[in-house]
Coordinates of C-alpha atoms and ligand atoms in Angstrom, one line a residue:
Chain A
M22 CA 136.3 107.4 143.3
E23 CA 134.1 106.7 146.3
H24 CA 130.8 106.7 144.1
T25 CA 128.9 103.5 143.8
N26 CA 128.2 101.8 140.5
E27 CA 125.6 99.0 140.2
M28 CA 124.4 96.4 137.8
Q29 CA 122.0 93.6 137.7
L30 CA 122.2 90.5 135.4
I31 CA 119.4 88.0 134.9
F32 CA 120.1 85.0 132.7
D33 CA 118.8 81.5 132.0
S34 CA 120.3 78.7 134.3
R35 CA 122.2 77.0 131.6
S36 CA 125.6 75.7 132.2
S37 CA 126.8 77.3 129.0
N38 CA 125.9 80.6 130.6
E39 CA 128.4 80.0 133.3
S40 CA 131.4 81.8 131.5
F41 CA 129.1 84.6 130.4
A42 CA 128.1 85.3 134.0
R43 CA 131.8 85.1 135.1
V44 CA 132.9 87.5 132.3
T45 CA 130.2 89.9 133.0
V46 CA 131.1 90.2 136.5
A47 CA 134.8 90.4 135.7
A48 CA 134.1 93.1 133.2
F49 CA 132.0 95.1 135.7
M50 CA 134.9 95.2 138.4
T51 CA 137.5 96.5 136.1
S52 CA 137.0 100.0 137.6
L53 CA 138.5 98.6 140.9
N54 CA 141.7 98.0 138.9
P55 CA 142.3 94.4 140.0
T56 CA 145.1 92.1 139.2
V57 CA 144.6 89.0 137.0
E58 CA 144.6 87.0 140.2
E59 CA 142.0 89.0 142.0
V60 CA 139.8 88.7 138.9
S61 CA 140.3 85.0 138.8
D62 CA 139.5 84.7 142.4
V63 CA 136.0 86.4 141.7
K64 CA 135.4 84.4 138.7
T65 CA 136.0 81.1 140.7
A66 CA 133.4 82.3 143.3
V67 CA 131.0 83.3 140.6
S68 CA 131.2 80.0 138.9
E69 CA 130.6 78.0 142.1
A70 CA 127.7 79.8 142.9
V71 CA 126.2 79.9 139.5
T72 CA 126.9 76.0 139.2
N73 CA 125.1 75.6 142.5
A74 CA 122.1 77.6 141.3
I75 CA 121.9 75.4 138.1
I76 CA 122.7 71.9 139.5
H77 CA 121.2 72.2 143.1
G78 CA 118.8 75.1 142.9
Y79 CA 117.1 74.4 139.7
E80 CA 118.3 70.7 139.2
N81 CA 119.0 71.5 135.5
E82 CA 115.5 73.0 134.7
I83 CA 116.0 76.4 132.8
H84 CA 114.8 79.4 135.1
N85 CA 116.3 82.8 135.8
I86 CA 119.5 83.3 137.9
H87 CA 120.0 86.9 139.2
I88 CA 123.2 88.5 139.7
R89 CA 123.4 91.8 141.6
A90 CA 126.9 93.5 141.7
R91 CA 128.1 96.8 143.2
T92 CA 131.3 98.5 143.6
E93 CA 131.8 101.0 146.4
G94 CA 135.3 102.4 147.3
R95 CA 137.6 99.5 146.7
T96 CA 135.1 96.8 147.3
L97 CA 133.0 94.6 145.2
Y98 CA 129.6 93.4 146.6
L99 CA 128.1 90.4 144.8
E100 CA 124.7 88.7 145.2
I101 CA 123.7 85.5 143.2
E102 CA 120.2 84.4 143.6
D103 CA 118.1 81.5 142.3
E104 CA 114.4 80.8 143.1
G105 CA 114.9 77.2 143.4
K106 CA 114.8 74.4 145.8
G107 CA 116.6 76.0 148.7
I108 CA 118.7 74.5 151.4
E109 CA 117.4 72.7 154.4
D110 CA 120.5 73.2 156.5
V111 CA 122.8 76.0 155.5
K112 CA 125.4 75.4 158.1
Q113 CA 125.8 71.8 157.1
A114 CA 125.7 72.7 153.4
M115 CA 128.6 75.1 153.9
E116 CA 130.9 72.5 155.6
P117 CA 133.9 71.3 153.6
L118 CA 133.1 68.2 151.6
F119 CA 129.4 68.1 152.3
T120 CA 127.5 67.4 149.1
T121 CA 124.0 66.0 148.4
K122 CA 125.0 65.1 145.1
P123 CA 127.9 62.7 145.4
E124 CA 126.8 60.8 142.3
L125 CA 127.7 63.8 140.1
D126 CA 131.2 63.8 141.4
R127 CA 130.4 67.0 143.2
S128 CA 133.4 67.7 145.6
G129 CA 131.4 69.5 148.2
M130 CA 133.9 72.3 148.1
G131 CA 131.8 74.9 146.3
F132 CA 131.0 77.1 149.4
S133 CA 134.7 76.5 151.0
F134 CA 136.0 77.9 147.6
M135 CA 133.7 81.0 147.8
E136 CA 134.8 81.5 151.3
A137 CA 138.4 81.2 150.5
F138 CA 138.6 83.4 147.4
M139 CA 136.4 86.1 148.7
D140 CA 136.6 88.2 152.0
S141 CA 133.2 87.3 153.2
L142 CA 130.4 85.0 152.3
E143 CA 126.8 84.8 153.6
V144 CA 124.2 82.2 152.4
M145 CA 120.6 82.9 152.8
S146 CA 118.1 80.2 151.9
A147 CA 114.6 78.8 152.5
P148 CA 113.4 75.4 151.2
G149 CA 111.1 75.8 148.3
K150 CA 112.0 79.5 148.0
G151 CA 115.4 79.8 146.7
T152 CA 119.0 80.7 147.8
T153 CA 121.0 83.8 147.8
V154 CA 124.6 83.9 148.2
K155 CA 126.2 87.3 149.3
M156 CA 129.9 87.9 148.9
E157 CA 132.3 90.7 149.2
K158 CA 136.0 91.3 148.1
T159 CA 138.0 94.3 148.5
I160 CA 140.6 94.8 145.7
G161 CA 144.2 96.0 146.1
K162 CA 144.5 94.9 149.7
G163 CA 148.2 94.9 150.6
R164 CA 149.0 96.9 147.5
R165 CA 148.6 100.2 149.3
L166 CA 152.4 100.7 149.9
W167 CA 153.3 100.7 146.3
T168 CA 150.1 102.3 145.0
T169 CA 151.1 105.4 147.2
Q170 CA 154.8 105.2 145.9
S171 CA 153.8 105.0 142.3
L172 CA 151.4 107.9 142.4
Chain B
S26 CA 146.0 75.9 104.1
G27 CA 148.4 78.9 105.2
E28 CA 146.9 80.5 102.0
I29 CA 143.3 80.0 103.2
K30 CA 144.1 81.2 106.7
R31 CA 145.7 84.4 105.4
F32 CA 142.8 85.1 103.3
L33 CA 140.3 84.5 106.0
R34 CA 142.3 86.8 108.3
D35 CA 142.5 89.6 105.7
D36 CA 138.9 89.3 105.1
G37 CA 138.1 89.9 108.7
M38 CA 136.7 86.4 109.0
I39 CA 138.8 85.3 112.0
K40 CA 136.5 83.7 114.6
V41 CA 136.4 85.9 117.6
S42 CA 137.0 82.8 119.9
R43 CA 140.3 82.5 118.3
S44 CA 141.3 86.1 118.4
L45 CA 140.5 86.1 122.2
K46 CA 142.8 83.2 122.8
E47 CA 145.6 84.9 120.9
L48 CA 145.0 88.0 123.0
A49 CA 145.0 85.8 126.2
Y50 CA 148.3 84.3 125.2
K51 CA 149.8 87.8 124.6
A52 CA 148.5 89.1 127.9
Y53 CA 150.1 86.1 129.8
L54 CA 153.5 87.0 128.1
C55 CA 153.0 90.6 128.9
Q56 CA 152.1 89.9 132.7
E57 CA 155.2 87.8 133.1
R58 CA 157.3 90.6 131.5
L59 CA 155.8 93.4 133.7
Q60 CA 156.1 91.2 136.9
E61 CA 159.8 90.6 136.2
K62 CA 160.2 94.2 135.7
W63 CA 158.1 95.8 138.5
G64 CA 158.5 93.0 141.0
R65 CA 154.8 93.0 141.4
D66 CA 151.6 91.7 139.9
P67 CA 150.5 94.1 137.2
T68 CA 146.8 94.9 137.2
V69 CA 144.5 93.9 134.2
A70 CA 144.2 97.5 133.1
E71 CA 148.0 97.9 133.0
I72 CA 148.3 94.8 130.9
A73 CA 145.5 96.0 128.6
G74 CA 147.4 99.4 128.3
E75 CA 150.6 97.7 127.4
L76 CA 148.7 95.6 124.6
G77 CA 146.6 98.7 123.4
V78 CA 143.2 96.9 124.1
E79 CA 140.2 97.7 126.3
T80 CA 140.5 96.3 129.8
E81 CA 136.9 94.9 129.6
E82 CA 137.8 93.1 126.3
L83 CA 141.1 91.8 127.8
T84 CA 138.9 90.5 130.7
Q85 CA 136.7 88.5 128.3
A86 CA 139.9 87.1 126.6
L87 CA 141.2 85.9 129.9
D88 CA 138.1 84.0 130.2
A89 CA 138.3 82.5 126.9
S90 CA 141.8 81.2 127.7
G91 CA 140.5 79.1 130.8
E92 CA 143.2 79.1 133.4
I93 CA 146.1 81.5 132.8
E94 CA 148.5 78.7 133.5
S95 CA 147.2 76.6 130.7
L96 CA 148.6 79.1 128.4
H97 CA 151.9 77.8 129.0
K98 CA 150.9 75.4 126.2
P99 CA 151.4 77.4 123.2
I100 CA 148.2 78.3 121.2
Y101 CA 150.1 78.6 118.0
Q102 CA 150.8 75.2 116.2
Chain C
M24 CA 120.9 74.5 118.5
E25 CA 117.5 76.1 117.8
H26 CA 116.9 76.9 121.7
T27 CA 116.5 80.5 122.7
N28 CA 119.0 81.8 125.4
E29 CA 118.0 85.0 127.2
M30 CA 119.6 87.7 129.4
Q31 CA 118.8 90.9 130.8
L32 CA 121.4 93.5 132.0
I33 CA 120.6 96.7 133.9
F34 CA 123.1 99.2 134.8
D35 CA 124.0 102.7 135.7
S36 CA 123.9 105.3 132.8
R37 CA 127.6 106.2 133.3
S38 CA 129.7 106.5 130.2
S39 CA 132.2 104.3 132.1
N40 CA 129.8 101.5 131.9
E41 CA 129.6 101.7 128.0
S42 CA 132.5 99.3 127.5
F43 CA 131.0 97.0 130.2
A44 CA 127.9 96.8 128.4
R45 CA 129.5 96.2 125.0
V46 CA 131.6 93.3 126.4
T47 CA 128.6 91.8 128.1
V48 CA 126.7 91.6 124.9
A49 CA 129.7 90.3 123.1
A50 CA 130.2 87.6 125.7
F51 CA 126.5 86.6 125.4
M52 CA 126.6 86.1 121.7
T53 CA 129.7 83.9 121.8
S54 CA 127.5 80.8 121.5
L55 CA 126.7 82.0 117.9
N56 CA 130.5 81.6 117.1
P57 CA 130.8 85.0 115.5
T58 CA 133.7 86.4 113.6
V59 CA 135.9 89.3 115.0
E60 CA 134.0 91.6 112.5
E61 CA 130.5 90.4 113.4
V62 CA 131.2 91.0 117.2
S63 CA 132.7 94.4 116.3
D64 CA 129.5 95.3 114.3
V65 CA 127.3 94.6 117.4
K66 CA 129.5 96.4 119.8
T67 CA 129.4 99.5 117.6
A68 CA 125.6 99.3 117.6
V69 CA 125.5 98.8 121.3
S70 CA 127.9 101.7 122.0
E71 CA 125.9 104.0 119.9
A72 CA 122.6 103.1 121.6
V73 CA 123.9 103.2 125.1
T74 CA 125.6 106.4 124.5
N75 CA 122.4 107.8 123.3
A76 CA 120.7 106.7 126.4
I77 CA 123.4 108.4 128.4
I78 CA 123.7 111.6 126.6
H79 CA 120.3 112.2 125.1
G80 CA 117.8 110.1 127.1
Y81 CA 119.2 110.9 130.7
E82 CA 121.2 113.9 129.8
N83 CA 124.0 112.7 131.9
E84 CA 122.0 111.9 135.0
I85 CA 122.6 108.5 136.6
H86 CA 119.5 106.2 136.0
N87 CA 118.9 102.6 134.7
I88 CA 119.7 101.5 131.2
H89 CA 118.2 98.0 130.3
I90 CA 119.7 95.7 127.7
R91 CA 117.6 92.6 126.9
A92 CA 119.2 90.0 124.6
R93 CA 118.2 86.8 123.1
T94 CA 119.7 84.4 120.7
E95 CA 117.6 82.0 118.6
G96 CA 118.9 79.9 115.9
R97 CA 121.7 82.2 114.5
T98 CA 120.1 85.4 115.3
L99 CA 120.9 87.8 118.2
Y100 CA 117.8 90.1 119.2
L101 CA 118.7 93.1 121.2
E102 CA 116.7 95.8 123.0
I103 CA 118.2 98.8 124.7
E104 CA 116.0 101.0 126.7
D105 CA 116.0 104.0 128.8
E106 CA 113.2 105.7 130.7
G107 CA 114.4 109.1 129.9
K108 CA 113.5 112.2 127.7
G109 CA 112.2 110.3 124.7
I110 CA 112.1 111.5 121.1
E111 CA 109.7 114.0 119.6
D112 CA 110.1 113.0 116.0
V113 CA 111.7 109.5 115.7
K114 CA 111.7 109.5 111.8
Q115 CA 113.7 112.8 111.7
A116 CA 115.9 111.7 114.4
M117 CA 116.8 108.7 112.5
E118 CA 117.9 110.6 109.5
P119 CA 121.7 110.8 108.8
L120 CA 123.5 113.7 110.3
F121 CA 120.4 114.8 112.4
T122 CA 121.4 115.7 116.0
T123 CA 119.8 117.8 118.6
K124 CA 123.3 118.3 120.4
P125 CA 125.5 119.7 117.8
E126 CA 127.3 121.7 120.5
L127 CA 128.7 118.2 121.8
D128 CA 130.3 117.3 118.6
R129 CA 127.7 114.7 118.0
S130 CA 127.9 113.6 114.5
G131 CA 124.2 112.7 114.2
M132 CA 125.3 109.2 112.6
G133 CA 124.3 107.0 115.6
F134 CA 121.1 105.6 114.3
S135 CA 122.8 105.3 110.8
F136 CA 125.5 103.3 112.1
M137 CA 123.1 100.9 114.0
E138 CA 121.3 100.6 110.9
A139 CA 124.3 99.8 108.8
F140 CA 126.0 97.3 111.2
M141 CA 122.9 95.4 112.2
D142 CA 120.3 93.7 110.1
S143 CA 117.4 95.5 111.4
L144 CA 116.7 98.6 113.6
E145 CA 113.5 99.8 115.1
V146 CA 113.2 102.7 117.5
M147 CA 110.2 103.2 119.8
S148 CA 110.0 106.3 121.8
A149 CA 107.5 108.6 123.5
P150 CA 108.4 112.1 124.8
G151 CA 108.8 112.0 128.7
K152 CA 108.6 108.2 128.8
G153 CA 111.8 106.9 127.1
T154 CA 113.3 105.1 124.2
T155 CA 113.6 101.5 123.1
V156 CA 116.0 100.6 120.3
K157 CA 115.3 97.0 118.9
M158 CA 118.0 95.5 116.8
E159 CA 118.7 92.1 115.2
K160 CA 121.7 90.5 113.5
T161 CA 122.0 87.0 112.1
I162 CA 125.5 85.6 112.5
G163 CA 127.2 83.7 109.7
K164 CA 125.5 85.0 106.7
G165 CA 127.2 84.7 103.4
R166 CA 130.0 82.7 105.0
R167 CA 128.4 79.4 104.3
L168 CA 130.5 78.6 101.2
W169 CA 133.7 79.2 103.1
T170 CA 132.6 77.1 106.1
T171 CA 131.8 74.2 103.8
Q172 CA 135.0 74.5 102.0
S173 CA 137.4 74.7 104.9
L174 CA 135.7 72.0 107.0
Ligands
ADP203 N1 121.8 77.2 145.1 C1 121.5 76.0 145.9 N2 120.3 75.6 145.9 C2 120.0 74.5 146.7 N3 121.1 73.8 147.2 C3 122.4 74.3 147.2 C4 122.6 75.4 146.6 N4 123.9 75.7 146.7 C5 124.3 74.8 147.5 N5 123.4 73.9 147.8 C6 123.7 72.6 148.7 O1 124.7 72.8 149.4 C7 125.6 71.6 149.2 C8 127.0 72.0 149.1 O2 127.4 72.9 148.2 P1 128.8 73.0 147.7 O3 129.7 73.3 148.8 O4 129.0 73.9 146.5 O5 129.2 71.5 147.1 P2 128.7 70.7 145.8 O6 128.1 71.8 144.9 O7 130.0 70.2 145.2 O8 127.6 69.7 146.4 C9 125.0 71.0 147.9 O9 125.3 69.7 147.6 C10 123.7 71.3 147.8 O10 122.9 70.4 148.8
ADP204 N1 117.8 107.4 123.8 C1 117.5 108.6 123.4 N2 116.7 109.5 124.1 C2 116.4 110.7 123.7 N3 116.8 111.1 122.4 C3 117.4 110.3 121.6 C4 117.9 109.0 122.0 N4 118.5 108.5 121.0 C5 118.7 109.4 120.0 N5 118.0 110.5 120.3 C6 117.8 111.7 119.6 O1 118.0 111.3 118.1 C7 119.1 112.2 117.6 C8 120.0 111.5 116.6 O2 120.7 110.4 117.2 P1 122.1 109.8 116.6 O3 121.7 109.5 115.2 O4 122.6 108.9 117.5 O5 122.9 111.2 116.5 P2 123.7 112.0 117.7 O6 123.7 111.0 119.0 O7 125.1 112.1 117.2 O8 123.0 113.2 118.0 C9 119.9 112.7 118.8 O9 120.6 114.0 118.7 C10 118.7 112.8 120.0 O10 118.1 114.0 119.7
MG205 MG1 129.0 73.5 144.3
MG206 MG1 124.1 109.0 118.9

């Protein structure tokens, strides 16, 4: 079970593709045998990152969003990339409640959600070049005891 | 209209969006049942196995339903 | 509704990824509001093409399979590509019951299924280079009467 499995998805930055991206990542991670809640955590994180790429990265123009996903052992590795506007100050952007688009009713909690629902979050960005969000989540943590029992 | 619905169903003309919502509802009930029985969260694959569907397909259905909690509201009128 | 929407999926040629590929395409085509039957037709065609890439194209080695999908109007355009072994005689390969792997219980009906379940099928292949299968399916054909009545 320690083999890696990889996929890459490229799609148009339309908000109607958000659920498509979510389902694709969710379907990809099924081999890790997640619970509904673990899948839902990952979906939330994917939604937030994809929404950011659409709204902030490309400011609603239609360009490509890339998702790279890998499973290795019990861990899902995710990268969500746009080649859009980029972020001036990543540290500030990641602060809870910080948003550059308050007029759109953005909550400024996107990065905080990604951080809360995944095990790790890393944001790489360069103004004018684009943004890559890297996340990891290990599936079945704290389930080890009963997994051993039931096998 | 029950007549038309049955015909559409038999003819395989049911929209996939509706069929996925129905599957999501069944999955929700199944999850509750397994949770109670086993005292832990079932995995998506375990629910899929119980319902006799593919895990990936169930994954898609769960997304079609939105939040799983919203499935408290019955889909059947 | 006449805008195009595009995606590209690249994944490892493992048979465990077959259902992942199927669901990804199914999720991509939901904007066309297909029936259960139409989705099931497309899933069957995707399965056959992906299985061919895994078994015949790459002969069970792990390499990349590419799926490109586009919706335009009510039509789904699909391309499934491998960079594997390729096909010597495409016309013969497409004949019903023809198979080069009878020992694996292959039915030789893969291309026939793709042809039956989709509106069009085109196979491009070069020995040593790989194979691309192009398919199209228009959603909602012949249901117009019903739709008008029930709305
Ligand atoms: N992909 C991106 N491209 C450019 N800017 C981004 C991107 N993602 C996030 N940002 C910036 O970081 C800020 C905080 O993001 P987030 O926490 O998701 O809050 P919100 O989206 O509600 O503004 C955004 O307001 C935006 O300025
Ligand atoms: N992607 C591919 N790469 C190489 N050869 C292929 C590929 N797809 C199909 N073929 C060839 O075409 C034949 C017929 O394919 P198909 O109709 O799916 O039947 P089957 O897979 O049961 O053999 C295969 O036996 C194989 O020789
Ligand atoms: Mg955000
Ligand atoms: Mg075949």
